[in-house]
Coordinates of N, CA and C and ligand atoms in Angstrom, one line a residue:
M1 N -19.0 4.7 23.7 CA -19.1 4.1 25.1 C -18.1 4.6 26.0
D2 N -18.4 5.3 27.1 CA -17.5 5.8 28.1 C -16.6 4.7 28.6
G3 N -15.3 5.0 28.7 CA -14.4 4.1 29.4 C -14.0 2.9 28.4
V4 N -14.5 2.9 27.3 CA -14.2 1.7 26.3 C -13.5 2.2 25.1
T5 N -12.4 1.8 24.8 CA -11.7 2.2 23.5 C -11.7 1.0 22.5
V6 N -12.5 1.1 21.4 CA -12.5 0.1 20.4 C -11.3 0.4 19.4
I7 N -10.4 -0.7 19.4 CA -9.3 -0.4 18.5 C -9.7 -0.9 17.1
N8 N -9.9 0.1 16.3 CA -10.5 -0.3 14.9 C -9.4 -0.1 13.8
H9 N -8.2 -0.2 14.2 CA -7.1 -0.2 13.1 C -7.4 -1.3 12.2
P10 N -7.3 -1.0 10.9 CA -7.6 -2.0 9.8 C -6.9 -3.3 9.9
L11 N -5.7 -3.3 10.3 CA -5.0 -4.5 10.5 C -5.6 -5.4 11.6
V12 N -5.9 -4.8 12.6 CA -6.5 -5.5 13.8 C -7.8 -6.0 13.3
Q13 N -8.7 -5.2 12.6 CA -10.0 -5.8 12.3 C -9.9 -6.9 11.3
H14 N -8.9 -6.8 10.3 CA -8.7 -7.9 9.3 C -8.3 -9.2 10.0
K15 N -7.4 -9.0 10.9 CA -6.9 -10.3 11.6 C -8.0 -10.9 12.5
L16 N -8.8 -10.0 13.1 CA -9.9 -10.5 14.0 C -10.9 -11.3 13.2
T17 N -11.1 -10.8 11.9 CA -12.1 -11.5 11.1 C -11.6 -12.9 10.7
I18 N -10.4 -13.2 10.3 CA -9.8 -14.4 10.1 C -9.9 -15.3 11.3
M19 N -9.7 -14.7 12.5 CA -9.6 -15.5 13.8 C -11.1 -16.0 14.1
R20 N -12.0 -15.2 13.7 CA -13.5 -15.6 14.1 C -13.9 -16.7 13.2
K21 N -13.3 -16.9 12.1 CA -13.8 -18.0 11.1 C -13.6 -19.4 11.7
K22 N -14.7 -20.1 11.7 CA -14.6 -21.5 12.3 C -13.5 -22.4 11.7
E23 N -13.2 -22.1 10.4 CA -12.3 -23.0 9.6 C -10.9 -22.6 9.9
T24 N -10.7 -21.6 10.6 CA -9.1 -21.1 10.8 C -8.6 -22.1 11.7
S25 N -7.3 -22.6 11.4 CA -6.7 -23.7 12.2 C -6.1 -23.2 13.4
T26 N -5.8 -24.2 14.3 CA -5.1 -23.8 15.7 C -3.9 -23.0 15.3
A27 N -3.2 -23.4 14.4 CA -1.7 -22.9 14.1 C -2.0 -21.4 13.7
S28 N -3.0 -21.3 12.8 CA -3.2 -19.9 12.2 C -3.8 -19.0 13.3
F29 N -4.7 -19.6 14.1 CA -5.3 -18.8 15.2 C -4.2 -18.3 16.1
R30 N -3.3 -19.2 16.5 CA -2.2 -18.8 17.4 C -1.3 -17.7 16.8
R31 N -1.0 -17.9 15.6 CA -0.1 -16.9 14.9 C -0.8 -15.5 14.8
L32 N -1.9 -15.5 14.5 CA -2.9 -14.3 14.4 C -3.0 -13.6 15.8
L33 N -3.1 -14.5 16.8 CA -3.3 -14.0 18.1 C -1.9 -13.2 18.6
R34 N -0.8 -13.8 18.1 CA 0.5 -13.1 18.5 C 0.6 -11.8 17.8
E35 N 0.2 -11.8 16.5 CA 0.3 -10.6 15.7 C -0.7 -9.5 16.2
I36 N -1.9 -9.9 16.5 CA -2.9 -8.9 16.8 C -2.6 -8.4 18.2
S37 N -2.0 -9.2 19.1 CA -1.7 -8.7 20.5 C -0.6 -7.7 20.4
T38 N 0.3 -7.8 19.5 CA 1.3 -6.8 19.3 C 0.6 -5.4 18.9
L39 N -0.3 -5.5 17.9 CA -1.0 -4.3 17.5 C -1.8 -3.7 18.7
L40 N -2.6 -4.5 19.5 CA -3.4 -4.0 20.6 C -2.5 -3.4 21.6
C41 N -1.3 -4.1 21.8 CA -0.4 -3.6 22.8 C 0.0 -2.1 22.4
Y42 N 0.3 -1.8 21.1 CA 0.7 -0.7 20.6 C -0.3 0.5 21.0
E43 N -1.7 0.0 20.9 CA -2.7 0.9 21.1 C -2.9 1.2 22.6
V44 N -2.8 0.1 23.4 CA -3.1 0.4 24.8 C -1.9 1.1 25.6
T45 N -0.8 1.2 24.9 CA 0.3 2.1 25.5 C 0.5 3.3 24.8
R46 N -0.5 3.7 23.9 CA -0.3 4.9 23.1 C 0.0 6.2 23.9
D47 N -0.6 6.3 25.1 CA -0.5 7.6 25.8 C 0.4 7.4 27.0
L48 N 1.3 6.4 27.0 CA 2.2 6.3 28.2 C 3.1 7.6 28.3
E49 N 3.4 8.0 29.5 CA 4.2 9.2 29.7 C 5.6 8.9 29.3
L50 N 6.2 10.1 28.9 CA 7.7 10.0 28.4 C 8.4 11.0 29.4
T51 N 9.7 10.8 29.5 CA 10.5 11.8 30.2 C 11.7 11.9 29.2
Q52 N 12.6 13.0 29.6 CA 13.8 13.1 28.8 C 15.0 12.6 29.3
Q53 N 15.8 11.9 28.4 CA 17.1 11.5 28.9 C 18.1 12.1 28.1
R54 N 19.3 12.4 28.7 CA 20.4 13.0 28.0 C 21.2 11.8 27.4
I55 N 21.3 12.0 26.0 CA 22.1 11.0 25.3 C 23.1 11.5 24.3
E56 N 24.0 10.8 23.9 CA 24.9 11.3 22.8 C 24.8 10.5 21.6
T57 N 24.4 11.1 20.5 CA 24.3 10.5 19.2 C 25.8 10.6 18.5
P58 N 26.1 9.9 17.5 CA 27.4 10.2 16.9 C 27.6 11.6 16.5
M59 N 26.7 12.4 16.5 CA 26.7 13.9 16.1 C 26.8 14.8 17.2
E60 N 25.9 14.6 18.2 CA 25.9 15.6 19.3 C 25.1 15.0 20.5
E61 N 25.1 15.8 21.6 CA 24.2 15.4 22.8 C 22.9 16.0 22.5
I62 N 21.9 15.2 23.0 CA 20.4 15.8 22.9 C 19.7 15.1 24.1
D63 N 18.6 15.8 24.4 CA 17.6 15.2 25.3 C 16.7 14.5 24.5
A64 N 16.5 13.2 24.8 CA 15.6 12.3 23.9 C 14.6 11.5 24.9
P65 N 13.4 11.3 24.3 CA 12.2 10.7 25.1 C 12.5 9.3 25.3
V66 N 12.2 8.9 26.6 CA 12.2 7.5 27.0 C 11.0 7.3 27.9
L67 N 10.5 6.0 28.1 CA 9.3 5.9 29.0 C 9.7 6.2 30.4
E68 N 8.6 6.9 31.0 CA 8.7 7.3 32.3 C 8.3 6.2 33.3
G69 N 8.9 6.1 34.5 CA 8.4 5.2 35.5 C 8.8 3.9 35.5
K70 N 8.3 3.1 36.3 CA 8.8 1.7 36.5 C 8.2 0.9 35.4
K71 N 8.9 -0.3 35.1 CA 8.5 -1.1 34.0 C 7.0 -1.5 34.1
L72 N 6.3 -1.6 33.0 CA 4.9 -2.1 32.9 C 4.7 -3.5 33.5
V73 N 3.5 -3.8 33.9 CA 3.2 -5.2 34.2 C 2.1 -5.7 33.3
F74 N 2.3 -6.8 32.6 CA 1.2 -7.5 31.9 C 0.7 -8.5 32.7
A75 N -0.6 -8.4 33.1 CA -1.2 -9.5 34.0 C -2.1 -10.3 33.2
S76 N -1.7 -11.6 33.0 CA -2.6 -12.6 32.3 C -3.5 -13.3 33.2
I77 N -4.8 -13.3 32.7 CA -5.9 -14.1 33.4 C -5.8 -15.5 32.8
L78 N -5.5 -16.5 33.6 CA -5.3 -17.9 33.1 C -6.6 -18.5 32.6
R79 N -6.6 -19.3 31.6 CA -5.4 -19.6 30.8 C -5.3 -18.8 29.5
A80 N -6.5 -18.4 29.0 CA -6.4 -17.8 27.7 C -5.7 -16.5 27.6
G81 N -5.5 -15.8 28.7 CA -4.7 -14.6 28.7 C -3.3 -14.7 28.2
N82 N -2.7 -15.9 28.5 CA -1.4 -16.2 28.1 C -1.2 -16.2 26.6
G83 N -2.3 -16.3 25.8 CA -2.1 -16.2 24.3 C -1.8 -14.8 23.9
L84 N -2.1 -13.8 24.8 CA -1.8 -12.4 24.4 C -0.4 -12.0 24.7
L85 N 0.2 -12.8 25.7 CA 1.5 -12.3 26.2 C 2.6 -12.2 25.3
E86 N 2.7 -13.3 24.4 CA 3.9 -13.2 23.6 C 4.1 -12.0 22.7
G87 N 3.0 -11.8 22.0 CA 3.1 -10.6 21.1 C 3.2 -9.4 21.8
M88 N 2.7 -9.2 23.0 CA 2.9 -7.9 23.8 C 4.4 -7.8 24.2
L89 N 4.9 -9.0 24.7 CA 6.3 -8.9 25.1 C 7.2 -8.7 24.0
E90 N 7.0 -9.0 22.9 CA 7.8 -8.7 21.7 C 7.9 -7.1 21.5
L91 N 6.8 -6.5 21.9 CA 6.9 -5.0 21.8 C 7.5 -4.3 23.0
V92 N 7.2 -4.9 24.2 CA 7.7 -4.4 25.5 C 8.4 -5.4 26.2
P93 N 9.7 -5.8 25.7 CA 10.4 -6.9 26.2 C 10.7 -6.8 27.6
S94 N 10.8 -5.6 28.2 CA 11.2 -5.4 29.6 C 10.1 -5.5 30.6
A95 N 8.8 -5.7 29.9 CA 7.6 -5.7 30.9 C 7.7 -6.8 31.9
R96 N 7.1 -6.6 33.1 CA 7.0 -7.8 34.1 C 5.8 -8.5 33.8
V97 N 5.7 -9.7 34.2 CA 4.5 -10.4 33.9 C 3.9 -11.0 35.2
S98 N 2.6 -11.0 35.2 CA 1.8 -11.5 36.4 C 0.9 -12.5 35.8
H99 N 0.7 -13.6 36.6 CA -0.4 -14.5 36.3 C -1.4 -14.6 37.3
V100 N -2.7 -14.6 37.0 CA -3.7 -14.7 37.9 C -4.7 -15.7 37.5
G101 N -4.9 -16.7 38.4 CA -5.9 -17.8 38.1 C -7.1 -17.6 39.2
V102 N -8.1 -17.4 38.6 CA -9.3 -17.0 39.4 C -10.7 -17.4 39.0
Y103 N -11.5 -17.9 39.8 CA -12.9 -18.1 39.3 C -13.9 -17.6 40.3
R104 N -15.2 -17.5 40.0 CA -16.3 -17.0 40.9 C -17.0 -18.3 41.3
D105 N -17.0 -18.5 42.7 CA -17.8 -19.6 43.2 C -19.2 -19.3 43.0
H106 N -19.9 -20.2 42.3 CA -21.3 -20.1 41.9 C -22.3 -19.9 43.1
E107 N -21.9 -20.6 44.3 CA -22.7 -20.5 45.5 C -22.5 -19.2 46.3
T108 N -21.2 -19.1 46.7 CA -20.9 -17.9 47.6 C -20.7 -16.6 46.7
L109 N -20.4 -16.7 45.5 CA -20.3 -15.6 44.6 C -18.9 -15.0 45.0
E110 N -18.1 -15.6 45.9 CA -16.8 -15.1 46.2 C -15.8 -15.3 45.1
A111 N -14.7 -14.5 44.9 CA -13.7 -14.8 43.8 C -12.7 -15.7 44.6
V112 N -12.5 -16.9 43.9 CA -11.7 -17.8 44.5 C -10.3 -17.9 43.7
E113 N -9.3 -17.6 44.3 CA -8.0 -17.5 43.6 C -7.3 -18.9 43.7
Y114 N -6.8 -19.5 42.6 CA -6.1 -20.7 42.6 C -4.7 -20.5 42.2
Y115 N -4.4 -19.3 41.7 CA -2.9 -19.0 41.4 C -2.7 -17.6 41.4
F116 N -1.6 -17.0 42.0 CA -1.3 -15.7 41.8 C 0.2 -15.4 42.0
K117 N 0.8 -14.8 41.0 CA 2.2 -14.5 41.0 C 2.4 -13.2 40.3
A118 N 3.0 -12.3 41.1 CA 3.1 -10.9 40.5 C 4.4 -10.3 40.9
P119 N 4.9 -9.4 40.2 CA 6.2 -8.6 40.8 C 5.9 -7.7 41.9
E120 N 6.9 -7.3 42.6 CA 6.7 -6.4 43.7 C 6.3 -5.1 43.2
N121 N 5.9 -4.3 44.1 CA 5.7 -2.9 43.8 C 4.6 -2.7 42.8
L122 N 3.5 -3.5 42.9 CA 2.4 -3.3 41.9 C 1.9 -1.9 42.1
A123 N 2.0 -1.3 43.2 CA 1.4 0.0 43.5 C 2.1 1.0 42.6
E124 N 3.3 0.7 42.2 CA 4.1 1.8 41.5 C 4.1 1.5 40.0
R125 N 3.2 0.6 39.5 CA 3.4 0.2 38.1 C 2.0 0.3 37.5
L126 N 2.0 0.6 36.2 CA 0.8 0.5 35.3 C 0.7 -1.0 35.1
V127 N -0.5 -1.6 35.4 CA -0.8 -2.9 35.2 C -1.8 -3.0 34.1
I128 N -1.4 -3.8 33.0 CA -2.3 -4.0 31.9 C -2.8 -5.4 32.0
V129 N -4.1 -5.6 32.3 CA -4.7 -6.9 32.6 C -5.2 -7.5 31.3
V130 N -4.9 -8.7 30.9 CA -5.1 -9.2 29.5 C -5.9 -10.5 29.7
D131 N -7.1 -10.6 28.9 CA -7.8 -11.8 28.6 C -8.5 -11.6 27.3
P132 N -8.4 -12.6 26.5 CA -9.0 -12.5 25.1 C -10.5 -12.0 25.1
M133 N -11.3 -12.6 26.0 CA -12.7 -12.4 26.0 C -13.3 -11.8 27.4
L134 N -14.0 -10.7 27.1 CA -14.8 -10.1 28.3 C -16.2 -10.5 28.0
A135 N -16.5 -11.7 28.7 CA -17.8 -12.3 28.4 C -18.8 -11.8 29.5
T136 N -19.0 -12.6 30.6 CA -19.8 -12.2 31.7 C -19.1 -11.1 32.5
G137 N -17.7 -11.2 32.4 CA -16.9 -10.3 33.3 C -16.5 -10.8 34.5
N138 N -17.1 -12.0 34.9 CA -16.8 -12.5 36.2 C -15.3 -12.8 36.5
S139 N -14.7 -13.5 35.6 CA -13.2 -13.7 36.0 C -12.4 -12.4 35.9
S140 N -12.7 -11.5 35.0 CA -12.0 -10.3 34.9 C -12.2 -9.4 36.0
I141 N -13.4 -9.4 36.6 CA -13.6 -8.6 37.8 C -12.9 -9.2 38.9
A142 N -12.9 -10.5 39.1 CA -12.3 -11.0 40.2 C -10.7 -10.9 40.2
A143 N -10.1 -11.1 38.9 CA -8.7 -10.9 38.7 C -8.3 -9.5 39.1
V144 N -9.0 -8.5 38.7 CA -8.7 -7.1 39.0 C -8.8 -6.8 40.5
E145 N -9.8 -7.5 41.2 CA -9.9 -7.4 42.7 C -8.7 -7.9 43.3
K146 N -8.2 -9.0 42.8 CA -7.0 -9.6 43.5 C -5.8 -8.8 43.2
L147 N -5.6 -8.1 42.0 CA -4.5 -7.2 41.8 C -4.7 -6.0 42.7
K148 N -5.8 -5.5 42.8 CA -5.9 -4.3 43.7 C -5.7 -4.6 45.1
E149 N -6.1 -5.8 45.5 CA -5.7 -6.2 47.0 C -4.2 -6.2 47.2
R150 N -3.4 -6.4 46.2 CA -1.9 -6.4 46.3 C -1.4 -5.1 45.9
G151 N -2.1 -4.1 45.8 CA -1.7 -2.7 45.8 C -1.8 -2.0 44.4
A152 N -2.2 -2.7 43.4 CA -2.4 -2.2 42.0 C -3.5 -1.2 42.1
H153 N -3.2 0.1 41.5 CA -4.3 1.0 41.5 C -4.3 1.8 40.0
N154 N -3.3 1.5 39.2 CA -3.3 2.0 38.0 C -3.3 0.9 36.9
L155 N -4.6 0.6 36.5 CA -4.9 -0.6 35.7 C -5.5 -0.2 34.5
R156 N -5.3 -1.1 33.4 CA -6.1 -1.1 32.2 C -6.4 -2.4 31.8
F157 N -7.5 -2.6 31.2 CA -7.9 -4.1 30.8 C -8.0 -4.1 29.3
L158 N -7.3 -5.2 28.8 CA -7.2 -5.4 27.4 C -7.8 -6.7 26.9
C159 N -8.7 -6.7 26.0 CA -9.1 -7.9 25.4 C -9.4 -7.8 23.9
L160 N -9.8 -9.0 23.4 CA -10.0 -9.0 21.9 C -11.4 -8.8 21.6
L161 N -12.4 -9.4 22.4 CA -13.8 -9.2 22.1 C -14.4 -9.0 23.5
A162 N -15.4 -8.1 23.5 CA -16.2 -7.8 24.7 C -17.6 -7.9 24.4
A163 N -18.4 -8.4 25.3 CA -19.9 -8.5 25.3 C -20.4 -7.2 25.9
P164 N -21.5 -6.6 25.6 CA -22.1 -5.5 26.3 C -22.3 -5.8 27.8
E165 N -22.8 -7.1 28.0 CA -23.1 -7.5 29.4 C -21.9 -7.4 30.3
G166 N -20.8 -7.9 29.7 CA -19.5 -7.9 30.4 C -18.9 -6.7 30.7
I167 N -19.1 -5.7 29.7 CA -18.5 -4.3 29.9 C -19.4 -3.7 31.0
K168 N -20.7 -3.9 31.1 CA -21.5 -3.3 32.1 C -21.1 -3.8 33.5
N169 N -21.0 -5.1 33.6 CA -20.6 -5.7 34.9 C -19.2 -5.3 35.3
F170 N -18.4 -5.2 34.4 CA -17.0 -4.8 34.8 C -16.8 -3.4 35.2
Q171 N -17.6 -2.5 34.4 CA -17.5 -1.1 34.8 C -18.3 -0.8 36.1
E172 N -19.3 -1.6 36.4 CA -19.9 -1.4 37.7 C -19.0 -1.8 38.9
A173 N -18.1 -2.7 38.7 CA -17.2 -3.3 39.7 C -15.9 -2.4 39.7
H174 N -15.5 -1.9 38.6 CA -14.2 -1.3 38.5 C -14.3 -0.1 37.5
P175 N -15.0 0.9 38.0 CA -15.2 2.0 37.1 C -14.0 2.8 36.8
D176 N -12.9 2.5 37.5 CA -11.6 3.2 37.4 C -10.7 2.6 36.4
V177 N -11.1 1.5 35.8 CA -10.2 0.7 34.9 C -10.8 0.8 33.4
P178 N -10.0 1.5 32.6 CA -10.4 1.7 31.2 C -10.3 0.3 30.4
I179 N -11.3 0.1 29.6 CA -11.3 -1.2 28.7 C -10.9 -0.8 27.3
F180 N -9.9 -1.7 26.8 CA -9.5 -1.6 25.4 C -9.9 -2.9 24.7
T181 N -10.5 -2.8 23.6 CA -10.9 -4.1 22.9 C -11.0 -3.8 21.4
A182 N -10.8 -5.0 20.6 CA -10.9 -4.9 19.1 C -12.4 -4.9 18.7
S183 N -13.3 -5.4 19.5 CA -14.8 -5.3 19.0 C -15.7 -5.5 20.3
V184 N -16.7 -4.6 20.2 CA -17.8 -4.9 21.2 C -18.9 -5.7 20.4
D185 N -19.1 -7.0 20.8 CA -19.9 -7.9 19.9 C -21.4 -7.7 20.4
S186 N -22.3 -8.6 19.8 CA -23.8 -8.3 19.9 C -24.2 -8.6 21.4
H187 N -23.9 -9.9 21.9 CA -24.5 -10.3 23.2 C -23.9 -11.7 23.6
L188 N -24.2 -12.0 24.8 CA -23.8 -13.4 25.4 C -24.9 -14.4 25.1
N189 N -24.6 -15.5 24.8 CA -25.7 -16.6 24.7 C -25.9 -17.2 26.0
D190 N -26.9 -18.1 26.2 CA -27.2 -18.6 27.6 C -26.2 -19.4 28.1
K191 N -25.2 -19.8 27.4 CA -24.0 -20.5 28.0 C -22.8 -19.6 28.2
G192 N -23.1 -18.3 28.1 CA -22.0 -17.3 28.5 C -21.0 -17.2 27.3
Y193 N -21.3 -17.6 26.1 CA -20.4 -17.3 25.0 C -20.8 -16.0 24.3
I194 N -19.8 -15.4 23.8 CA -19.9 -14.1 23.1 C -20.4 -14.5 21.7
V195 N -21.5 -13.7 21.3 CA -22.0 -13.9 19.9 C -21.9 -12.6 19.1
P196 N -21.3 -12.5 17.8 CA -20.9 -13.7 17.1 C -19.6 -14.4 17.7
G197 N -18.8 -13.6 18.3 CA -17.6 -14.2 18.9 C -16.6 -14.9 18.0
L198 N -15.8 -15.8 18.7 CA -15.0 -16.7 18.0 C -15.0 -18.1 18.6
G199 N -15.9 -18.4 19.5 CA -15.9 -19.7 20.2 C -15.0 -19.5 21.4
D200 N -14.6 -20.7 21.8 CA -13.7 -20.6 23.1 C -12.3 -20.3 22.7
A201 N -11.9 -19.2 23.2 CA -10.5 -18.7 22.8 C -9.4 -19.6 23.3
G202 N -9.5 -20.2 24.6 CA -8.5 -21.0 25.0 C -8.5 -22.3 24.2
D203 N -9.7 -22.9 23.9 CA -9.6 -24.1 23.1 C -9.1 -23.8 21.6
R204 N -9.4 -22.7 21.1 CA -9.0 -22.4 19.8 C -7.4 -22.2 19.7
M205 N -6.9 -21.6 20.8 CA -5.4 -21.4 20.8 C -4.6 -22.5 21.1
Y206 N -5.2 -23.4 22.0 CA -4.4 -24.6 22.4 C -4.9 -25.8 21.7
G207 N -5.8 -25.8 21.0 CA -6.4 -27.0 20.2 C -6.8 -28.1 21.2
T208 N -7.6 -27.6 22.2 CA -8.1 -28.5 23.2 C -9.5 -29.0 23.0
K209 N -10.1 -28.6 21.8 CA -11.4 -29.2 21.4 C -11.4 -29.5 20.0
Ligands
URA1 N1 -14.7 -17.4 26.8 C1 -14.4 -17.7 25.6 O1 -13.4 -18.2 25.3 N2 -15.4 -17.5 24.5 C2 -16.5 -16.8 24.9 O2 -17.4 -16.7 23.9 C3 -16.9 -16.4 26.2 C4 -15.9 -16.7 27.2

C-alpha cells in the first residue's frame, strides 16, 4: 500500500496481539502501549537525517553522527494519542510535544478545534502525529489540518491500528503525510469501530468503561 508502512517487527506484533485480547487488563494494556510505542517510535524515526559532530573520546577526536535539525515534535491527538507519548519520549527525551483536540462537526463538516498547544517553529520541525486508531480518519485529518495551518509541512502519522477506510480518507486529504501503523485491519463497523481492532483505545488505556 503506497504511503503506508506496516511495522511488522515480531515484538510489535506479539504485544499488539495481547493488547487486542478482551481480557487484557487496563494495567497491562497501558504497560504494553508504552512498550509498543517505544518500538513504533524506533521505526518511524528510522530514516532521520544525521550530521557529523566533532567529539573527543578518551582515545582520540572523531567526527560522529548526531541527529540533524531542530528537535522533533510529537503531536498527540486527544485523548487517546497521549497513551503513545510516554514510550516515545523515553526514546526521544528532547522531543517537543503538541496536543491537539479536534472533532468534525457532523452538520457543517468543519473541523472544530477545542484545544491546541504546540511549540514555535513548527515549520522547521518534523512533526509526528500520534493517535492509536486511524478509524474513519476524521479527527486525524482535522488535526493534521490544524497543524498545517500553524506552519507544519513535514509530517508523519503514527498509529497502532488502521482501517482501510481511514487510510483512504486520510490519504485523499493529506497525500503528503506518510502513515506508519502496526496493522491494517479488515474494516470499520457501522459504529466506526475498527474490526477486529481492540475496542475503544481511550477506554482501554484509562479504564473508563
Ligand atoms: N477509536 C477507537 O478507540 N477504537 C476504534 O475501533 C475506532 C476508533
